[in-house]
Tab-separated table of C-alpha atoms and ligand atoms in Angstrom:
chain	number	residue	atom	x	y	z
A	1	MET	CA	13.300	-85.977	62.719
A	2	ILE	CA	11.099	-85.097	65.544
A	3	LYS	CA	7.526	-84.158	64.719
A	4	CYS	CA	5.125	-82.298	67.124
A	5	GLU	CA	1.402	-81.439	66.808
A	6	ASN	CA	1.895	-77.702	66.672
A	7	LYS	CA	1.620	-75.455	63.678
A	8	CYS	CA	4.978	-74.853	61.916
A	9	GLY	CA	4.750	-71.149	62.449
A	10	LYS	CA	7.795	-70.129	60.380
A	11	LEU	CA	7.541	-67.182	58.078
A	12	LYS	CA	6.934	-68.303	54.562
A	13	SER	CA	8.939	-67.146	51.523
A	14	CYS	CA	6.423	-64.389	51.036
A	15	GLN	CA	7.831	-62.883	54.259
A	16	HIS	CA	4.311	-61.909	55.266
A	17	HIS	CA	2.390	-64.986	56.445
A	18	THR	CA	3.359	-67.654	58.790
A	19	CYS	CA	3.041	-71.372	57.899
A	20	ASP	CA	-0.078	-72.938	59.546
A	21	VAL	CA	0.596	-76.525	58.467
A	22	ILE	CA	1.062	-78.860	61.345
A	23	CYS	CA	4.924	-79.606	61.916
A	24	HIS	CA	6.362	-80.759	58.721
A	25	PRO	CA	9.723	-81.668	57.206
A	26	ARG	CA	11.428	-79.745	54.373
A	27	GLU	CA	10.459	-76.268	53.167
A	28	CYS	CA	7.098	-74.659	53.779
A	29	GLU	CA	4.657	-74.554	50.845
A	30	PRO	CA	4.723	-71.161	49.000
A	31	CYS	CA	2.049	-68.686	50.199
A	32	ASP	CA	-1.526	-69.056	48.716
A	33	GLU	CA	-3.041	-65.993	50.168
A	34	LEU	CA	-4.662	-63.571	47.627
A	35	ILE	CA	-3.614	-59.791	48.292
A	36	LYS	CA	-6.196	-57.084	47.066
A	37	GLN	CA	-4.477	-54.304	45.447
A	38	LYS	CA	-5.892	-50.953	44.083
A	39	CYS	CA	-4.242	-48.957	41.382
A	40	TYR	CA	-2.809	-45.515	42.180
A	41	SER	CA	-4.884	-43.289	39.907
A	42	HIS	CA	-8.151	-45.064	39.210
A	43	GLU	CA	-10.619	-47.497	41.054
A	44	SER	CA	-9.194	-50.564	39.383
A	45	GLU	CA	-8.824	-53.460	41.791
A	46	ARG	CA	-6.876	-56.805	41.323
A	47	GLU	CA	-6.068	-59.784	43.271
A	48	VAL	CA	-2.634	-61.214	43.180
A	49	LEU	CA	-0.912	-64.159	44.780
A	50	CYS	CA	1.039	-63.225	47.816
A	51	SER	CA	4.890	-63.111	47.242
A	52	VAL	CA	7.809	-61.023	48.520
A	53	GLU	CA	7.149	-58.381	45.992
A	54	THR	CA	3.358	-58.088	46.320
A	55	GLY	CA	2.629	-59.171	50.007
A	56	GLY	CA	3.235	-55.789	51.587
A	57	THR	CA	1.692	-53.467	48.938
A	58	GLN	CA	-2.008	-52.587	48.567
A	59	VAL	CA	-1.307	-50.575	45.519
A	60	PHE	CA	-0.250	-51.149	41.934
A	61	SER	CA	-0.065	-49.284	38.532
A	62	CYS	CA	-2.761	-50.404	36.162
A	63	GLY	CA	-0.786	-49.016	33.183
A	64	GLU	CA	-3.683	-46.817	31.985
A	65	PRO	CA	-3.070	-43.129	31.505
A	66	CYS	CA	-3.628	-41.258	34.882
A	67	GLY	CA	-5.912	-38.672	33.406
A	68	LYS	CA	-6.397	-36.561	36.421
A	69	LEU	CA	-6.875	-32.864	35.881
A	70	LEU	CA	-3.550	-31.123	36.352
A	71	SER	CA	-3.088	-27.986	38.358
A	72	CYS	CA	-3.377	-25.781	35.163
A	73	GLY	CA	-7.072	-26.867	34.964
A	74	HIS	CA	-6.918	-27.541	31.307
A	75	HIS	CA	-4.915	-30.556	30.697
A	76	ARG	CA	-5.106	-34.268	32.002
A	77	CYS	CA	-2.025	-36.104	33.283
A	78	PRO	CA	-0.648	-38.163	30.508
A	79	LYS	CA	1.599	-40.421	32.672
A	80	SER	CA	0.571	-43.991	33.105
A	81	CYS	CA	-1.147	-44.777	36.465
A	82	HIS	CA	1.494	-43.482	39.046
A	83	ASN	CA	2.238	-43.026	42.630
A	84	GLY	CA	2.631	-39.473	44.161
A	85	PRO	CA	1.456	-36.345	42.680
A	86	CYS	CA	1.031	-35.566	39.025
A	87	LEU	CA	3.699	-33.360	37.226
A	88	ASP	CA	2.984	-29.713	36.222
A	89	CYS	CA	1.446	-29.304	32.795
A	90	LEU	CA	4.207	-29.620	30.277
A	91	LEU	CA	2.619	-27.070	27.999
A	92	LEU	CA	2.864	-24.228	30.580
A	93	PRO	CA	4.998	-21.448	29.216
A	94	GLN	CA	7.668	-21.853	31.834
A	95	ASN	CA	7.864	-25.639	30.925
A	96	CYS	CA	7.946	-25.499	27.324
A	97	LYS	CA	10.788	-23.870	25.538
A	98	THR	CA	10.437	-25.434	22.185
A	99	CYS	CA	8.358	-25.506	19.073
A	100	ALA	CA	5.434	-27.693	18.519
A	101	CYS	CA	7.616	-30.570	17.124
A	102	GLY	CA	10.120	-30.034	19.928
A	103	LYS	CA	13.137	-29.901	17.591
A	104	THR	CA	13.816	-26.182	17.708
A	105	ASN	CA	14.499	-24.255	20.977
A	106	MET	CA	12.282	-21.207	21.318
A	107	ASP	CA	13.418	-19.340	24.400
A	108	SER	CA	11.581	-16.187	24.106
A	109	GLN	CA	7.975	-17.268	23.679
A	110	GLN	CA	5.024	-14.952	23.617
A	111	ARG	CA	2.693	-17.676	25.283
A	112	THR	CA	0.881	-16.706	28.651
A	113	SER	CA	-1.058	-20.020	29.212
A	114	CYS	CA	-0.711	-23.585	28.434
A	115	LEU	CA	-3.703	-23.137	26.065
A	116	ASP	CA	-1.776	-20.900	23.698
A	117	PRO	CA	-0.597	-22.567	20.584
A	118	LEU	CA	3.126	-23.386	20.530
A	119	PRO	CA	5.275	-21.566	17.993
A	120	THR	CA	6.109	-23.631	14.908
A	121	CYS	CA	9.486	-24.246	12.972
A	122	GLU	CA	10.439	-25.189	9.481
A	123	LYS	CA	11.262	-28.769	10.271
A	124	SER	CA	8.892	-31.725	9.778
A	125	CYS	CA	6.939	-33.047	12.787
A	126	GLU	CA	8.213	-36.771	12.519
A	127	LYS	CA	6.291	-37.711	15.600
A	128	PHE	CA	5.746	-41.491	15.645
A	129	LEU	CA	2.293	-42.566	14.802
A	130	SER	CA	0.427	-45.692	15.839
A	131	CYS	CA	0.502	-47.306	12.311
A	132	GLY	CA	3.162	-49.024	10.463
A	133	PRO	CA	5.332	-52.020	11.515
A	134	ILE	CA	5.800	-52.467	15.242
A	135	ASP	CA	9.474	-51.835	15.257
A	136	ASN	CA	9.421	-49.200	12.599
A	137	HIS	CA	6.104	-46.961	13.271
A	138	HIS	CA	5.276	-44.568	10.557
A	139	GLN	CA	6.178	-40.783	11.325
A	140	CYS	CA	4.147	-37.749	10.844
A	141	SER	CA	5.306	-36.167	7.452
A	142	ILE	CA	3.913	-32.725	7.742
A	143	LYS	CA	5.586	-29.590	8.862
A	144	CYS	CA	5.986	-28.765	12.586
A	145	HIS	CA	2.266	-28.284	13.784
A	146	ASN	CA	0.048	-27.636	16.743
A	147	GLY	CA	-2.486	-30.190	17.687
A	148	PRO	CA	-2.724	-33.937	16.945
A	149	CYS	CA	-0.967	-35.436	13.923
A	150	PRO	CA	-3.193	-35.745	10.755
A	151	PRO	CA	-3.968	-39.405	9.621
A	152	CYS	CA	-1.103	-41.040	7.957
A	153	THR	CA	-1.023	-41.275	4.148
A	154	LYS	CA	1.022	-44.390	3.990
A	155	GLU	CA	0.035	-48.079	3.885
A	156	SER	CA	0.217	-50.696	6.513
A	157	ILE	CA	-0.234	-54.431	6.705
A	158	LEU	CA	-3.634	-55.719	8.167
A	159	GLN	CA	-2.997	-59.317	9.545
A	160	CYS	CA	-6.106	-61.422	10.270
A	161	ARG	CA	-6.338	-62.820	13.947
A	162	CYS	CA	-6.048	-66.300	12.341
A	163	GLY	CA	-2.588	-65.310	11.383
A	164	GLN	CA	-2.911	-66.919	7.968
A	165	SER	CA	-4.048	-64.096	5.786
A	166	LYS	CA	-2.618	-60.452	5.380
A	167	LYS	CA	-3.493	-57.542	3.218
A	168	SER	CA	-2.106	-54.181	2.505
A	169	ALA	CA	-4.439	-51.325	3.313
A	170	SER	CA	-4.338	-47.581	4.101
A	171	CYS	CA	-3.224	-46.630	7.571
A	172	ILE	CA	-6.455	-44.733	7.925
A	173	GLU	CA	-8.279	-48.107	7.610
A	174	VAL	CA	-5.745	-50.020	9.595
A	175	ILE	CA	-5.970	-47.876	12.710
A	176	GLN	CA	-9.636	-48.566	13.040
A	177	TYR	CA	-8.741	-52.171	14.128
A	178	ASP	CA	-7.606	-52.980	17.576
A	179	PRO	CA	-6.099	-56.561	18.091
A	180	ILE	CA	-8.275	-56.967	21.201
A	181	LYS	CA	-11.388	-54.658	20.942
A	182	ASN	CA	-11.959	-54.897	17.206
A	183	PRO	CA	-9.637	-57.543	15.417
A	184	PHE	CA	-9.469	-57.495	11.686
A	185	CYS	CA	-10.923	-60.700	10.213
A	186	CYS	CA	-10.196	-62.106	6.754
A	187	GLU	CA	-13.064	-63.099	4.628
A	188	ARG	CA	-12.177	-66.831	4.577
A	189	ARG	CA	-13.600	-68.540	7.616
A	190	CYS	CA	-11.018	-68.874	10.294
A	191	ASN	CA	-10.929	-71.951	12.304
A	192	LYS	CA	-10.247	-69.970	15.551
A	193	LYS	CA	-13.198	-69.610	17.927
A	194	LYS	CA	-14.566	-66.228	18.670
A	195	LEU	CA	-13.823	-64.692	21.951
A	196	CYS	CA	-16.809	-66.273	23.542
A	197	GLY	CA	-15.048	-69.712	22.962
A	198	LYS	CA	-18.378	-71.304	21.667
A	199	HIS	CA	-18.698	-69.931	18.136
A	200	ARG	CA	-16.455	-70.064	15.174
B	1	LIG	ZN1	1.929	-64.452	52.189
B	2	LIG	ZN1	6.058	-74.832	57.671
B	3	LIG	ZN1	-4.804	-47.062	37.383
B	4	LIG	ZN1	-2.257	-27.365	30.811
B	5	LIG	ZN1	-1.107	-38.197	37.149
B	6	LIG	ZN1	9.246	-27.673	15.215
B	7	LIG	ZN1	1.014	-45.084	8.687
B	8	LIG	ZN1	2.701	-34.348	13.469
């Protein structure tokens, strides 16, 4: 093996940066450059380690709803942070040919704007709610309706973040908790430290 005093200069596995280690045997080290990326629809920024996938892109999807005002001027984009233009408002008369629950086709609608309420049918709404078991969310039980679904009347399991205690509570109570922002804590003292890492 002949070694020289020059930099290796080979393209690293990230395909974006060249190796600046002095002439070395074996494979080049993986790239350790940090790439700054901005999300598509918001001002969020992140830094990621350079790799084949991330090296050439300065954008990413932060996963939050896009939220830009749609061309209708009334509704905001519900898609998660995305590339390219937002879709047309799905509630515009030309884009919506069903009742409010979406189960019944209603071709001849009297609506003139996306703000007009949708026609309703005789079936039950059955939209999935945020409560209930993760793999079997509760469904809205009232008849086809406009607007957001009313609070669930069933019960869910509240699990303490210590994982050791559970209780059954009304879904209305359960949905006030959020595993990250507002976790449910049982009355008994958990041994887990609080988010700050200093207190119990
Ligand atoms: Zn790189
Ligand atoms: Zn190298
Ligand atoms: Zn975003
Ligand atoms: Zn609209
Ligand atoms: Zn959008
Ligand atoms: Zn319906
Ligand atoms: Zn529920
Ligand atoms: Zn509903």
